[in-house]
XYZ file of C-alpha atoms in Angstrom:
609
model
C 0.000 0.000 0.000
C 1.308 3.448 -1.097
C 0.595 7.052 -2.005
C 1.071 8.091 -5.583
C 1.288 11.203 -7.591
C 2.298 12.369 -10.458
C 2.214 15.096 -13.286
C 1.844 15.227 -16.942
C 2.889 18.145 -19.003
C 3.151 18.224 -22.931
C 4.186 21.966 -23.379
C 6.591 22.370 -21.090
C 10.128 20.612 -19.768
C 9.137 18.904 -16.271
C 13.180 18.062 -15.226
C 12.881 21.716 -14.484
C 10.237 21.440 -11.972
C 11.570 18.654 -9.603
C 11.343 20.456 -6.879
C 7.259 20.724 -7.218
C 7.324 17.061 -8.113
C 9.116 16.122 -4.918
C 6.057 18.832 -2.607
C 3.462 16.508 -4.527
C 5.174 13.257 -3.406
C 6.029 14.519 0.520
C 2.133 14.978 1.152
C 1.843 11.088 0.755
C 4.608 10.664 3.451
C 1.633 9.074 5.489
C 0.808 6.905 3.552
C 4.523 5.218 2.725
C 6.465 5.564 5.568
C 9.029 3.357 4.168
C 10.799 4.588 1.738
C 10.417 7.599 -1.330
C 11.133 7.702 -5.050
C 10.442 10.187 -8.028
C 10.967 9.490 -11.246
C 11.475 12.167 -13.978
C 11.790 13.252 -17.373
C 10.848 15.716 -19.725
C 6.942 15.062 -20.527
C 6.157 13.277 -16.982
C 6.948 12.928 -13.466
C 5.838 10.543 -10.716
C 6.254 10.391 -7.484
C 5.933 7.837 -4.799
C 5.516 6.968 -0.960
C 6.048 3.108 0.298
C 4.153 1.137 2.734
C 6.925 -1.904 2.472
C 3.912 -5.127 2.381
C 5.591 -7.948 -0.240
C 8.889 -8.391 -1.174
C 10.091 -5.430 1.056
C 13.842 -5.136 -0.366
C 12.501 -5.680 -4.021
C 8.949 -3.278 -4.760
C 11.077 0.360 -4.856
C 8.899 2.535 -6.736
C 8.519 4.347 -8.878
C 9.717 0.839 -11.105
C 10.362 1.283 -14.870
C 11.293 -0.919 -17.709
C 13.766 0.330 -20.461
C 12.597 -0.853 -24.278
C 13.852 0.150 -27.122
C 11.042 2.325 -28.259
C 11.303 4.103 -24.822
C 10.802 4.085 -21.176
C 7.923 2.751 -19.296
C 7.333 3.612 -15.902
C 4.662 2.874 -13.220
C 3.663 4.078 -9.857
C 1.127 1.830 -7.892
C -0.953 1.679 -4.823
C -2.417 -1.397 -3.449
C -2.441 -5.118 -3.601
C -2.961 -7.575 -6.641
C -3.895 -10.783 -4.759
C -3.519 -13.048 -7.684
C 0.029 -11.818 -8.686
C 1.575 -15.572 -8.398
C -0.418 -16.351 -10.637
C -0.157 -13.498 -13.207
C 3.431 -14.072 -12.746
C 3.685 -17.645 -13.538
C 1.822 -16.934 -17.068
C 4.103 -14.136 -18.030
C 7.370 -16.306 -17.044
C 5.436 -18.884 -19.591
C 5.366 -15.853 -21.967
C 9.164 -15.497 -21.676
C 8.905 -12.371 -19.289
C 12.335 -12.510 -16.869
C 11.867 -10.529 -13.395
C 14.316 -9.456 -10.952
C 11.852 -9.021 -8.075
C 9.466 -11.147 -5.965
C 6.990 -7.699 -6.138
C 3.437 -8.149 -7.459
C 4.208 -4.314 -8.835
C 6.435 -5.618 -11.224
C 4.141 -7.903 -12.145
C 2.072 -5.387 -12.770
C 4.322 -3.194 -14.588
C 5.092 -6.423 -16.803
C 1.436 -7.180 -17.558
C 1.016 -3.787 -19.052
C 3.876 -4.632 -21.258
C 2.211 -7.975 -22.324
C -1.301 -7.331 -22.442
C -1.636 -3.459 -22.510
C -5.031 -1.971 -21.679
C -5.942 -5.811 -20.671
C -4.399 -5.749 -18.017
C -7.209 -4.325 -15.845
C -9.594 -7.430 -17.037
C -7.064 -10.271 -15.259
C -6.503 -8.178 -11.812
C -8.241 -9.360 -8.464
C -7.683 -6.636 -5.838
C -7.225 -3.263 -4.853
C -5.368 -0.993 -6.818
C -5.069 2.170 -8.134
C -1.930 3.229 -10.433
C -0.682 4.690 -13.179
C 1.849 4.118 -16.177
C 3.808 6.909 -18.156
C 4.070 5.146 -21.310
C 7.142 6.857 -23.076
C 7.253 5.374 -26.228
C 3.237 6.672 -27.220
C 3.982 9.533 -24.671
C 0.616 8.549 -23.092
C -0.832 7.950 -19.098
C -2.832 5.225 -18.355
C -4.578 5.622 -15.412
C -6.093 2.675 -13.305
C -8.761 2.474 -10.044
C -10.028 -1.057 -9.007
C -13.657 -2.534 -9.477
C -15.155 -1.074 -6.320
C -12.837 1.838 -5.628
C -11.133 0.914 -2.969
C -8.120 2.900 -3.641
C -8.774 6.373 -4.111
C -7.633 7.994 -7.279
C -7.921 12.143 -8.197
C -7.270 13.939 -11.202
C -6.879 17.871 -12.381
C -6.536 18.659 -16.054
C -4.291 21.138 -16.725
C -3.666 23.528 -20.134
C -1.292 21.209 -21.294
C -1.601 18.363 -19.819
C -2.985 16.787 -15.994
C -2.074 15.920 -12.414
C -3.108 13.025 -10.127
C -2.577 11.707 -6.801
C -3.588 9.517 -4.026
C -5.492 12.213 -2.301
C -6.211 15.962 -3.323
C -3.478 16.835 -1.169
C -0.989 15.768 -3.434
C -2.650 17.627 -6.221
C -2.982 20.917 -4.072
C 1.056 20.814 -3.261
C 0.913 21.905 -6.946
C 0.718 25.652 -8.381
C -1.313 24.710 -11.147
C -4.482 24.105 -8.654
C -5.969 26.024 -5.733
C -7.780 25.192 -2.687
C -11.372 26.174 -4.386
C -15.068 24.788 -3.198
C -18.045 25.566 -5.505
C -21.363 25.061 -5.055
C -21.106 21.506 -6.575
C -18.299 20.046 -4.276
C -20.231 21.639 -1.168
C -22.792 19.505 -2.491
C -20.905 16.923 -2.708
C -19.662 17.613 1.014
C -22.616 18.471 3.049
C -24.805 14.993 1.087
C -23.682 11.431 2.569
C -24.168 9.887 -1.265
C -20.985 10.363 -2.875
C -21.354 10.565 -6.796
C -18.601 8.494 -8.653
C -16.366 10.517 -10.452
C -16.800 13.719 -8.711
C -14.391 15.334 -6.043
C -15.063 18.326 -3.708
C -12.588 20.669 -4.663
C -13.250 22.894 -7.923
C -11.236 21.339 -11.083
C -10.441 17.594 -9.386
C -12.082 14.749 -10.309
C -11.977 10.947 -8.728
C -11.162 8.542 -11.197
C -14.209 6.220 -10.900
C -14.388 2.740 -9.601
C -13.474 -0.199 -12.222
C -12.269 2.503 -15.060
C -9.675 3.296 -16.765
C -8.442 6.557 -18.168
C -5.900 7.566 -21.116
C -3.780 10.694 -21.321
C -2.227 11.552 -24.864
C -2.057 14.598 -27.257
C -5.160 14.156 -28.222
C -6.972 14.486 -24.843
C -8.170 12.711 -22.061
C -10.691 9.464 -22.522
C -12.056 7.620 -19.749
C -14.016 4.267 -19.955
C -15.219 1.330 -18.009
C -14.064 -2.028 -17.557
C -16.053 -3.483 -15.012
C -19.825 -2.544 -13.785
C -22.558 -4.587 -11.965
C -24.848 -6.641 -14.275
C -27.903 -8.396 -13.766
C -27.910 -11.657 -14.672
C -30.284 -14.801 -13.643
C -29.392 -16.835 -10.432
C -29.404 -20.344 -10.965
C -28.265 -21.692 -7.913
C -30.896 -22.751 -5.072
C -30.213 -21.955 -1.317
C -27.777 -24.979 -0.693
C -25.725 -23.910 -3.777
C -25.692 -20.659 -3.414
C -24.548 -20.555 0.449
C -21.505 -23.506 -0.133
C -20.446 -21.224 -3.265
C -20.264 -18.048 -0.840
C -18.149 -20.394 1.963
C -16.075 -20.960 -0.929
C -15.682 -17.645 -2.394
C -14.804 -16.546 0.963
C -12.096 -19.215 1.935
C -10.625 -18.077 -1.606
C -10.554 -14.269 -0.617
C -9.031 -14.788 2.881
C -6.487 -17.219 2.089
C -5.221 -14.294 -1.013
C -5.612 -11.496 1.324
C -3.566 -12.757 4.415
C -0.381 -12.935 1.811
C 2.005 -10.369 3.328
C 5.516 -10.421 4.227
C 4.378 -8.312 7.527
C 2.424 -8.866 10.475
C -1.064 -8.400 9.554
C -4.334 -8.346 11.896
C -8.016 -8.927 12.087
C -10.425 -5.873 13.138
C -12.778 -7.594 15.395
C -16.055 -5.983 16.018
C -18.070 -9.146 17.220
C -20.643 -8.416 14.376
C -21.190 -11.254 12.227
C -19.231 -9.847 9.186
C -15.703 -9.284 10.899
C -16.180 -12.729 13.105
C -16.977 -14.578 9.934
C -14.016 -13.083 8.258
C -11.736 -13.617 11.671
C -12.807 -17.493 11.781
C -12.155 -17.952 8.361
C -8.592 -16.485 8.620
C -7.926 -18.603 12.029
C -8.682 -21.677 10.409
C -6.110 -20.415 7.700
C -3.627 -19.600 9.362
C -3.637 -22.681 11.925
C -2.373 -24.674 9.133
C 0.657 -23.062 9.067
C 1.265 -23.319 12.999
C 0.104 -19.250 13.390
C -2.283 -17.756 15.733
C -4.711 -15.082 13.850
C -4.005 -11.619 15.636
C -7.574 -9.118 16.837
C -8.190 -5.638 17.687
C -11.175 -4.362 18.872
C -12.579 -0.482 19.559
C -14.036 0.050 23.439
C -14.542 3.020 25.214
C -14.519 3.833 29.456
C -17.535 2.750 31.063
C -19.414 1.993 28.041
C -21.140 -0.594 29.948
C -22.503 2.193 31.881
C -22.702 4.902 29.577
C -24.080 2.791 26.184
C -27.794 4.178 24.428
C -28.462 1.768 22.052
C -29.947 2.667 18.723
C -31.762 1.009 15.512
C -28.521 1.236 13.987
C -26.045 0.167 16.965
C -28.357 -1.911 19.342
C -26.101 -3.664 21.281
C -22.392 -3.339 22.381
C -19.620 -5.123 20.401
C -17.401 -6.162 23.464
C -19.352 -9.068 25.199
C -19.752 -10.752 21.500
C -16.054 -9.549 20.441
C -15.101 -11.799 23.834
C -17.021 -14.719 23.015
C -15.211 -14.860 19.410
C -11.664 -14.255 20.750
C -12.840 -17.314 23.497
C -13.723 -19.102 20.574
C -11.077 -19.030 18.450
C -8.258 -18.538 20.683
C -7.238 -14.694 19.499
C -3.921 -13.305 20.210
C -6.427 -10.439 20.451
C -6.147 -6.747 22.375
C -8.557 -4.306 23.101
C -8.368 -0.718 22.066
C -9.680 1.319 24.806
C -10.137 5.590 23.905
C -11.289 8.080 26.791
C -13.016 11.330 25.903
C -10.127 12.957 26.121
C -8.197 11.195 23.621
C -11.577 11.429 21.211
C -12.001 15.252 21.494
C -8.361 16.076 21.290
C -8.162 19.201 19.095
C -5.115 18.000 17.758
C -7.193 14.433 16.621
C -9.843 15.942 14.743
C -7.341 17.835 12.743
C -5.202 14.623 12.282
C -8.584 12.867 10.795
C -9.747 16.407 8.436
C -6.238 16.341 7.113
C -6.279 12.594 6.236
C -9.982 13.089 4.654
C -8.516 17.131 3.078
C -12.876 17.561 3.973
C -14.612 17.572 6.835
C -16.800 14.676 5.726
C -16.752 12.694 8.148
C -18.727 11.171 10.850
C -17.388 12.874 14.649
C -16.235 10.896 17.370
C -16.264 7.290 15.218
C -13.415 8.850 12.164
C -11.188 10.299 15.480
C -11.694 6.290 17.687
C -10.969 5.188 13.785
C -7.979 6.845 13.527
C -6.917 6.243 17.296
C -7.469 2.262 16.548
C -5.697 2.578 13.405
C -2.537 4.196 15.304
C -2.898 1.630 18.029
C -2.795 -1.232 15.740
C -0.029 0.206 13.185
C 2.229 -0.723 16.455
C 1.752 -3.957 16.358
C 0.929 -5.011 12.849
C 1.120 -2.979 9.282
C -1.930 -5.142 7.131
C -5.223 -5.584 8.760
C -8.434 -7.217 7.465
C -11.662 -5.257 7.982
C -15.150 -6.091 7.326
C -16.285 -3.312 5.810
C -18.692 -3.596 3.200
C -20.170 -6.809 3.881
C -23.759 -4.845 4.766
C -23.432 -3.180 1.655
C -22.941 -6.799 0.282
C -25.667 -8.893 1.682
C -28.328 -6.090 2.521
C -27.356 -5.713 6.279
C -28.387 -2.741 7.356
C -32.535 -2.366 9.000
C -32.996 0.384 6.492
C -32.761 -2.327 3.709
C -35.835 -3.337 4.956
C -37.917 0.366 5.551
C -36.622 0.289 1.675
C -38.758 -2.050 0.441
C -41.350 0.782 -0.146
C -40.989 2.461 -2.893
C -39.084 6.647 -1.698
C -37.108 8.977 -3.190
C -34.364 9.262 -1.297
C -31.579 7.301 -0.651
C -32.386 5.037 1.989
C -29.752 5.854 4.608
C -30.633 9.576 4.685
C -34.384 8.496 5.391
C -36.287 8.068 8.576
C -34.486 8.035 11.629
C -31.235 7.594 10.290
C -28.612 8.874 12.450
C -26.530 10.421 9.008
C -27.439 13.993 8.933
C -24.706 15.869 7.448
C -26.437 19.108 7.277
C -27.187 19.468 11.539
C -24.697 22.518 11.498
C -25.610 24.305 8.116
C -28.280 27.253 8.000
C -31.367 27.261 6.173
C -30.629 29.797 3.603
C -27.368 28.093 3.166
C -29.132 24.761 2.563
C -31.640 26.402 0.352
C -28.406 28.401 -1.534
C -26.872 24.788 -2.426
C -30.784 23.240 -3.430
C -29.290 20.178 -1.091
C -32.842 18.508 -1.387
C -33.129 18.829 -4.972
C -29.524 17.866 -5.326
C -29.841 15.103 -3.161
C -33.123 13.307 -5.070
C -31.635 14.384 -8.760
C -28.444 12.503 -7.401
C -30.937 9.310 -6.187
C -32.881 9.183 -9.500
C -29.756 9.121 -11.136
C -28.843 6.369 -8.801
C -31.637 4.632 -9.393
C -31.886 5.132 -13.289
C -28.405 3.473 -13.504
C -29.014 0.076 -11.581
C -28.881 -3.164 -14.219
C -32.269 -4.842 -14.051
C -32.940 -8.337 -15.847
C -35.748 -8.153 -18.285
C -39.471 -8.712 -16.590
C -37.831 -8.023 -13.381
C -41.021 -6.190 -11.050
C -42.431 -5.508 -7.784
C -39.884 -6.441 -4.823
C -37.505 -7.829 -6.476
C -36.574 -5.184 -8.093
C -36.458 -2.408 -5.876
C -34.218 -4.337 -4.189
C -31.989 -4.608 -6.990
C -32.290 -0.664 -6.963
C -31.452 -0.651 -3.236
C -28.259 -2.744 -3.802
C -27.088 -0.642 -6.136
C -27.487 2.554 -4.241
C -25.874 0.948 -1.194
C -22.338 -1.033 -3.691
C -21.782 2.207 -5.604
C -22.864 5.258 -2.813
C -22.920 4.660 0.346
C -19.722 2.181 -0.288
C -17.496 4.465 -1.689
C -17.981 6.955 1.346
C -16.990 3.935 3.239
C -14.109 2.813 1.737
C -12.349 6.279 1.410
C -13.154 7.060 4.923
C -11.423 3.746 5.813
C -8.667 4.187 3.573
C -7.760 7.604 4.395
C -7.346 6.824 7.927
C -5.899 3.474 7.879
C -3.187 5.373 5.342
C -2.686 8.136 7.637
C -1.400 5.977 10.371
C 0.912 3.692 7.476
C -1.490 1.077 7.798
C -3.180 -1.240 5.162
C -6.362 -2.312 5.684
C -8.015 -5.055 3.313
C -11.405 -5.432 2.604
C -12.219 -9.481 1.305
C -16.141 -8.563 0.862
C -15.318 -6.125 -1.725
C -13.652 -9.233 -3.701
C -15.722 -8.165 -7.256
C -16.373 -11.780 -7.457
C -18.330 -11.815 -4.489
C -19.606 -8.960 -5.317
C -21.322 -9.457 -8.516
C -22.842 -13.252 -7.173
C -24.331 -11.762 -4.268
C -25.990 -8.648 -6.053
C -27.625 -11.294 -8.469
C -28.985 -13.425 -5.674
C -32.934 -12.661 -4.986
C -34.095 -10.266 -2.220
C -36.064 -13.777 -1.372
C -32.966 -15.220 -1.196
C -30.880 -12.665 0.277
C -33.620 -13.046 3.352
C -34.743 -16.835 3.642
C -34.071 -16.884 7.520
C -36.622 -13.644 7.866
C -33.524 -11.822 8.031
C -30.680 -9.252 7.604
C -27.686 -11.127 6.118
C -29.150 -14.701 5.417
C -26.943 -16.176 3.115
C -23.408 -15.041 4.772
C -24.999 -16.551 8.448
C -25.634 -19.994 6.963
C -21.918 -19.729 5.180
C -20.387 -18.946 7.985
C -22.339 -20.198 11.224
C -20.596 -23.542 12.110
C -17.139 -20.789 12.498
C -18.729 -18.748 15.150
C -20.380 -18.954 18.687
C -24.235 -19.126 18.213
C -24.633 -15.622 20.550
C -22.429 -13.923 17.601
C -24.140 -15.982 14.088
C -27.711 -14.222 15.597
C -26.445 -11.245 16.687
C -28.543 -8.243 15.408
C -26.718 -5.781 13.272
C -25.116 -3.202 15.087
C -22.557 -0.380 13.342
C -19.183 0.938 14.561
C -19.753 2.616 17.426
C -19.927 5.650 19.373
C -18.655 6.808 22.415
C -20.730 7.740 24.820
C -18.203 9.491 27.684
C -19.708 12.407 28.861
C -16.610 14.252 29.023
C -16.303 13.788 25.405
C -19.637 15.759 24.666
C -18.318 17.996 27.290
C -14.981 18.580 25.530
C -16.926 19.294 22.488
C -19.342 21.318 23.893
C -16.784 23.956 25.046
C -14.700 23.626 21.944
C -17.880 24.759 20.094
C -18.461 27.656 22.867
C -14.829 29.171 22.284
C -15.598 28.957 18.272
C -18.690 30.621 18.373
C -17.203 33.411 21.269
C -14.153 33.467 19.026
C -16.278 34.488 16.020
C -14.848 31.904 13.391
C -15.136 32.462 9.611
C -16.979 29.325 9.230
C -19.905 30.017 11.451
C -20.958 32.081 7.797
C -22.251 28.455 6.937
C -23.690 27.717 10.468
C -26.733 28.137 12.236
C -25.074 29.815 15.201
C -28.534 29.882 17.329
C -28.492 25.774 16.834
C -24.824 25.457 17.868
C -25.131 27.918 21.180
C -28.490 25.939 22.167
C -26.476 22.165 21.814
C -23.400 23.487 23.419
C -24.922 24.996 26.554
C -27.667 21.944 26.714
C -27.241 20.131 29.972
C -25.385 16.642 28.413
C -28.203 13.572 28.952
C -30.678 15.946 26.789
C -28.306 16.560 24.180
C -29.759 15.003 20.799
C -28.106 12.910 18.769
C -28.667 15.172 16.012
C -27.674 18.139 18.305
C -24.011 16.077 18.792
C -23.442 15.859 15.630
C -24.326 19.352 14.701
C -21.691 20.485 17.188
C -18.804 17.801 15.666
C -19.651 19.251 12.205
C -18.907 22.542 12.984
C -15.785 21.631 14.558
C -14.875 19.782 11.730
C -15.602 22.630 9.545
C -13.170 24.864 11.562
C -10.520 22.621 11.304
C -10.814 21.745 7.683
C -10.791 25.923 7.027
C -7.926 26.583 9.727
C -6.246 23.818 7.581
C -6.730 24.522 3.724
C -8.013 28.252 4.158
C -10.335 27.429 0.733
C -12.333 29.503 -1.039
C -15.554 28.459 -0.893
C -18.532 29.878 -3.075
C -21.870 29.487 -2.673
C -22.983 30.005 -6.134
């Protein structure tokens, strides 16, 4: 895992502008601790930041091959999980290699198969090759964008990166917001291909993008399709087991200690058996973390969306499967840390995120970088198998997307004012952006009623709601030099799943039917029947407290960004006595400290209209 950057320029001589190149390439210092490279010449430049995972003496980027039409060079971030096997046909093909890497493996399938490449890679990836002898970029993201890639045209040419960051270390761009990218930031449905600040745009998941002298073409390789499902229940769930054991046993390749997140959900404990069972044939004991807060016990509200507490179950699955397994535990004071939140804005460069669970993110991601450097999370599997309870409030026909509706606890707009709300037409925004959505999802033909809406519903939830996921996870798993893996996003999985029935999906009368009878005889029977419940929360009161006077000194202090706010909102939540504090009210408060940061930070110009 890695940060990348780079910069194309056709009408101008780039050797002279190393010392930009080498700005771009220091902002992903986070995110390859390791070791640094840039590679130069007149037309392009990368740059490149290590997280050492395979072959740690051998996979020095940026890595180039010398032919005799010209040079071709490649920066890369990520993991191609079937790289043994790509490298064993390319030996057959009379291709020599000097490393154990999977990046040159990489590198040396672009020389063999081109553009085709992208059609034979399992993983997460996102990269890009300077192809000197057509003086042309191709640009690369996985299937379900789990890497993040960004882009900026330029007059003569283009920038990309890892992150904007890397992009904004650059002349040629400034640290603009216009009324689209505050869309963008203030609606929890992130639209693929579009990035916050003004000229950037994120490479979307599963395409692929050209740079030459004739312009810039983009096209995809990989989408969702509907096709029929032929397997019955029995089928269906063994095929899943199998997928799985297929996934883990790729993912937990690594020539460094890697880790399971343990959350004592079904997804992660499924995912943690599987990889104990793995690794006990090779004599090794599978390695947990878990998230807990003070008193919790104590302290805990449960919720639709987080009805229970994860430690009790994350207990019974460490008892179960003999963990080496540690508990993170975070106190208020660590969570409202002024210096935190602006460790978790600068890893996002937005405040998009989601309070006190991206700072006890970021906090467990430190805590574990000590002890391991890969870690396997079990993210997406709601998206997957239709986990959350709002799959099920879905079922009637809305038009909205289904997380945002309700008594859903995502309300990114608690600290925004009316007329600002209004300004940006969020609500219109927000239900052109779900009928767009919804206008996009593969259907089979004659597919009605139920089953299709939840098609729709899938859809929304694998190329949305994921991809807010997955960059949230990846920017602060990165910012700590950790790589975290994700085996439900495995596009095999992926694509069987979304083309079981909604019937199917739900035979038990149930969230999650099909991954509970794949993965039941792993896991104590308390944890297979647990009821969904999502990352949590802290509930410390001297968290809220810390907050609560953080917000007091910004509004006393008068802070540019309170022009967004609804000031009267903000005084009333932070002078509330803390039991009768609203959720909605808390997060109102953590927004508006987020936006402070994220302006003390970037100082961008932001424009309404």
């Amino acid at each position: 895992m890695c940060g990348i950057t780079g910069w194309v320029a056709y009408h101008r001589d780039l050797t002279a502008h190393q010392p930009t190149v080498d700005a771009m390439t220091r902002t992903m210092s986070c995110r390859g601790p390791d070791d640094e490279g840039t590679w130069v010449s007149s037309r392009a430049a990368l740059g490149h930041r290590r997280l050492a995972v395979i072959d740690l003496p051998g996979g020095t980027q940026p890595m180039e091959v010398t032919t005799e039409q010209g040079a071709v060079a490649m920066v890369y971030s990520g993991e191609a999980y079937n790289y043994r096997e790509l490298r064993d046909e390319l030996r057959r093909r009379g291709h020599r290699f000097t490393t154990d890497s999977d990046t040159e493996v990489v590198l040396r399938g672009y020389l063999e198969w081109e553009e085709a490449l992208v059609d034979r890679l399992n993983g997460m990836y996102a990269l890009a090759i300077w192809d000197a002898r057509r003086e042309r970029l191709v640009m690369v993201r996985d299937r379900m964008g789990i890497k993040p890639f960004y882009y900026h045209q330029t007059d003569d040419g283009l920038l990309f990166g890892s992150e904007p960051k890397a992009l904004l270390a650059n002349p040629l761009t400034q640290p603009v917001v216009g009324p689209d990218g505050l869309r963008q930031l203030f609606a929890f449905a992130k639209t693929p291909g579009e990035a916050v600040w003004q000229g950037m745009r994120e490479l979307p998941p599963g395409h692929l993008a050209v740079l030459d002298r004739d312009g810039l073409r983009e096209r995809a390789y990989w989408r969702l399709e509907a096709t029929e499902h032929l397997d019955d229940r029995d089928t269906t769930v063994a095929h899943v087991r199998e997928l799985l054991e297929d996934i883990i046993a790729r993912q937990l390749i690594s020539d460094v200690p890697r880790c399971s997140l343990l959350s004592g959900g079904l997804d992660s404990s499924a995912m943690t058996a599987l990889a104990a069972r793995h690794l006990a044939d090779r004599g090794e004991v599978v390695r947990s973390f878990a998230v807990d807060f003070p008193d919790q016990a104590e302290n805990f509200q449960a919720m639709d969306v987080s009805p229970t507490q994860d430690t009790p179950y994350v207990h019974a699955v460490r008892d179960h499967l003999g963990c080496d397994h540690q508990d993170i535990v975070l106190d208020g004071a660590a969570l409202a840390d002024p210096a935190v939140r602006r460790a978790t804005v600068a890893a996002r460069d937005v405040p998009a995120g989601l309070g006190d669970r991206d700072n006890s993110l970021y906090l467990l991601f430190a805590a574990v970088r000590q002890r391991s450097t890969v870690a396997l999370s079990g993210e997406s599997a709601d998206e997957v198998f239709g986990g959350y309870p709002w799959f099920h409030d879905a079922r009637r026909e809305q038009d909205q997307f289904p997380w945002l509706s309700g008594d859903s606890p995502i309300h990114p707009r608690d600290a925004l004012r009316d007329d600002v709300v209004r300004q940006l037409d969020l609500e219109v925004f927000l239900r052109d952006s779900y009928r767009t959505a919804v206008a996009e999802a593969p259907l089979k033909d004659g597919e009605e009623g139920l089953e299709k809406r939840m098609r729709q519903v899938c859809y929304l939830h694998l190329t949305r709601m994921v991809q807010s996921l997955l960059d949230r996870k990846d920017r602060m798993s990165m910012a700590v030099g950790l790589e975290v893996r994700v085996p439900f996003c495995d596009h095999r999985l992926v694509q069987y799943v979304f083309n079981t029935p909604w019937s199917l999906k739900t035979f038990d009368g149930r969230e999650k039917s099909i991954l509970r009878a794949a993965t039941r005889d792993l896991l104590p029977a308390s944890v297979a029947d647990r009821k969904k419940s999502g990352y949590p929360g802290s509930f410390d009161p001297a968290y809220l407290s810390a907050v609560q006077g953080q917000v007091r000194d910004l509004l006393s202090d008068g802070h540019t960004v309170l022009e967004l706010c609804d000031t009267g909102r903000l005084r009333e939540a932070a002078t509330t006595e803390g039991p009768r504090v609203t959720h909605r009210q808390r997060a109102g408060l953590e927004r508006a400290l987020d936006l402070a940061t994220w302006y003390d930070l970037y100082r961008p110009v932001l424009k309404l209209h």
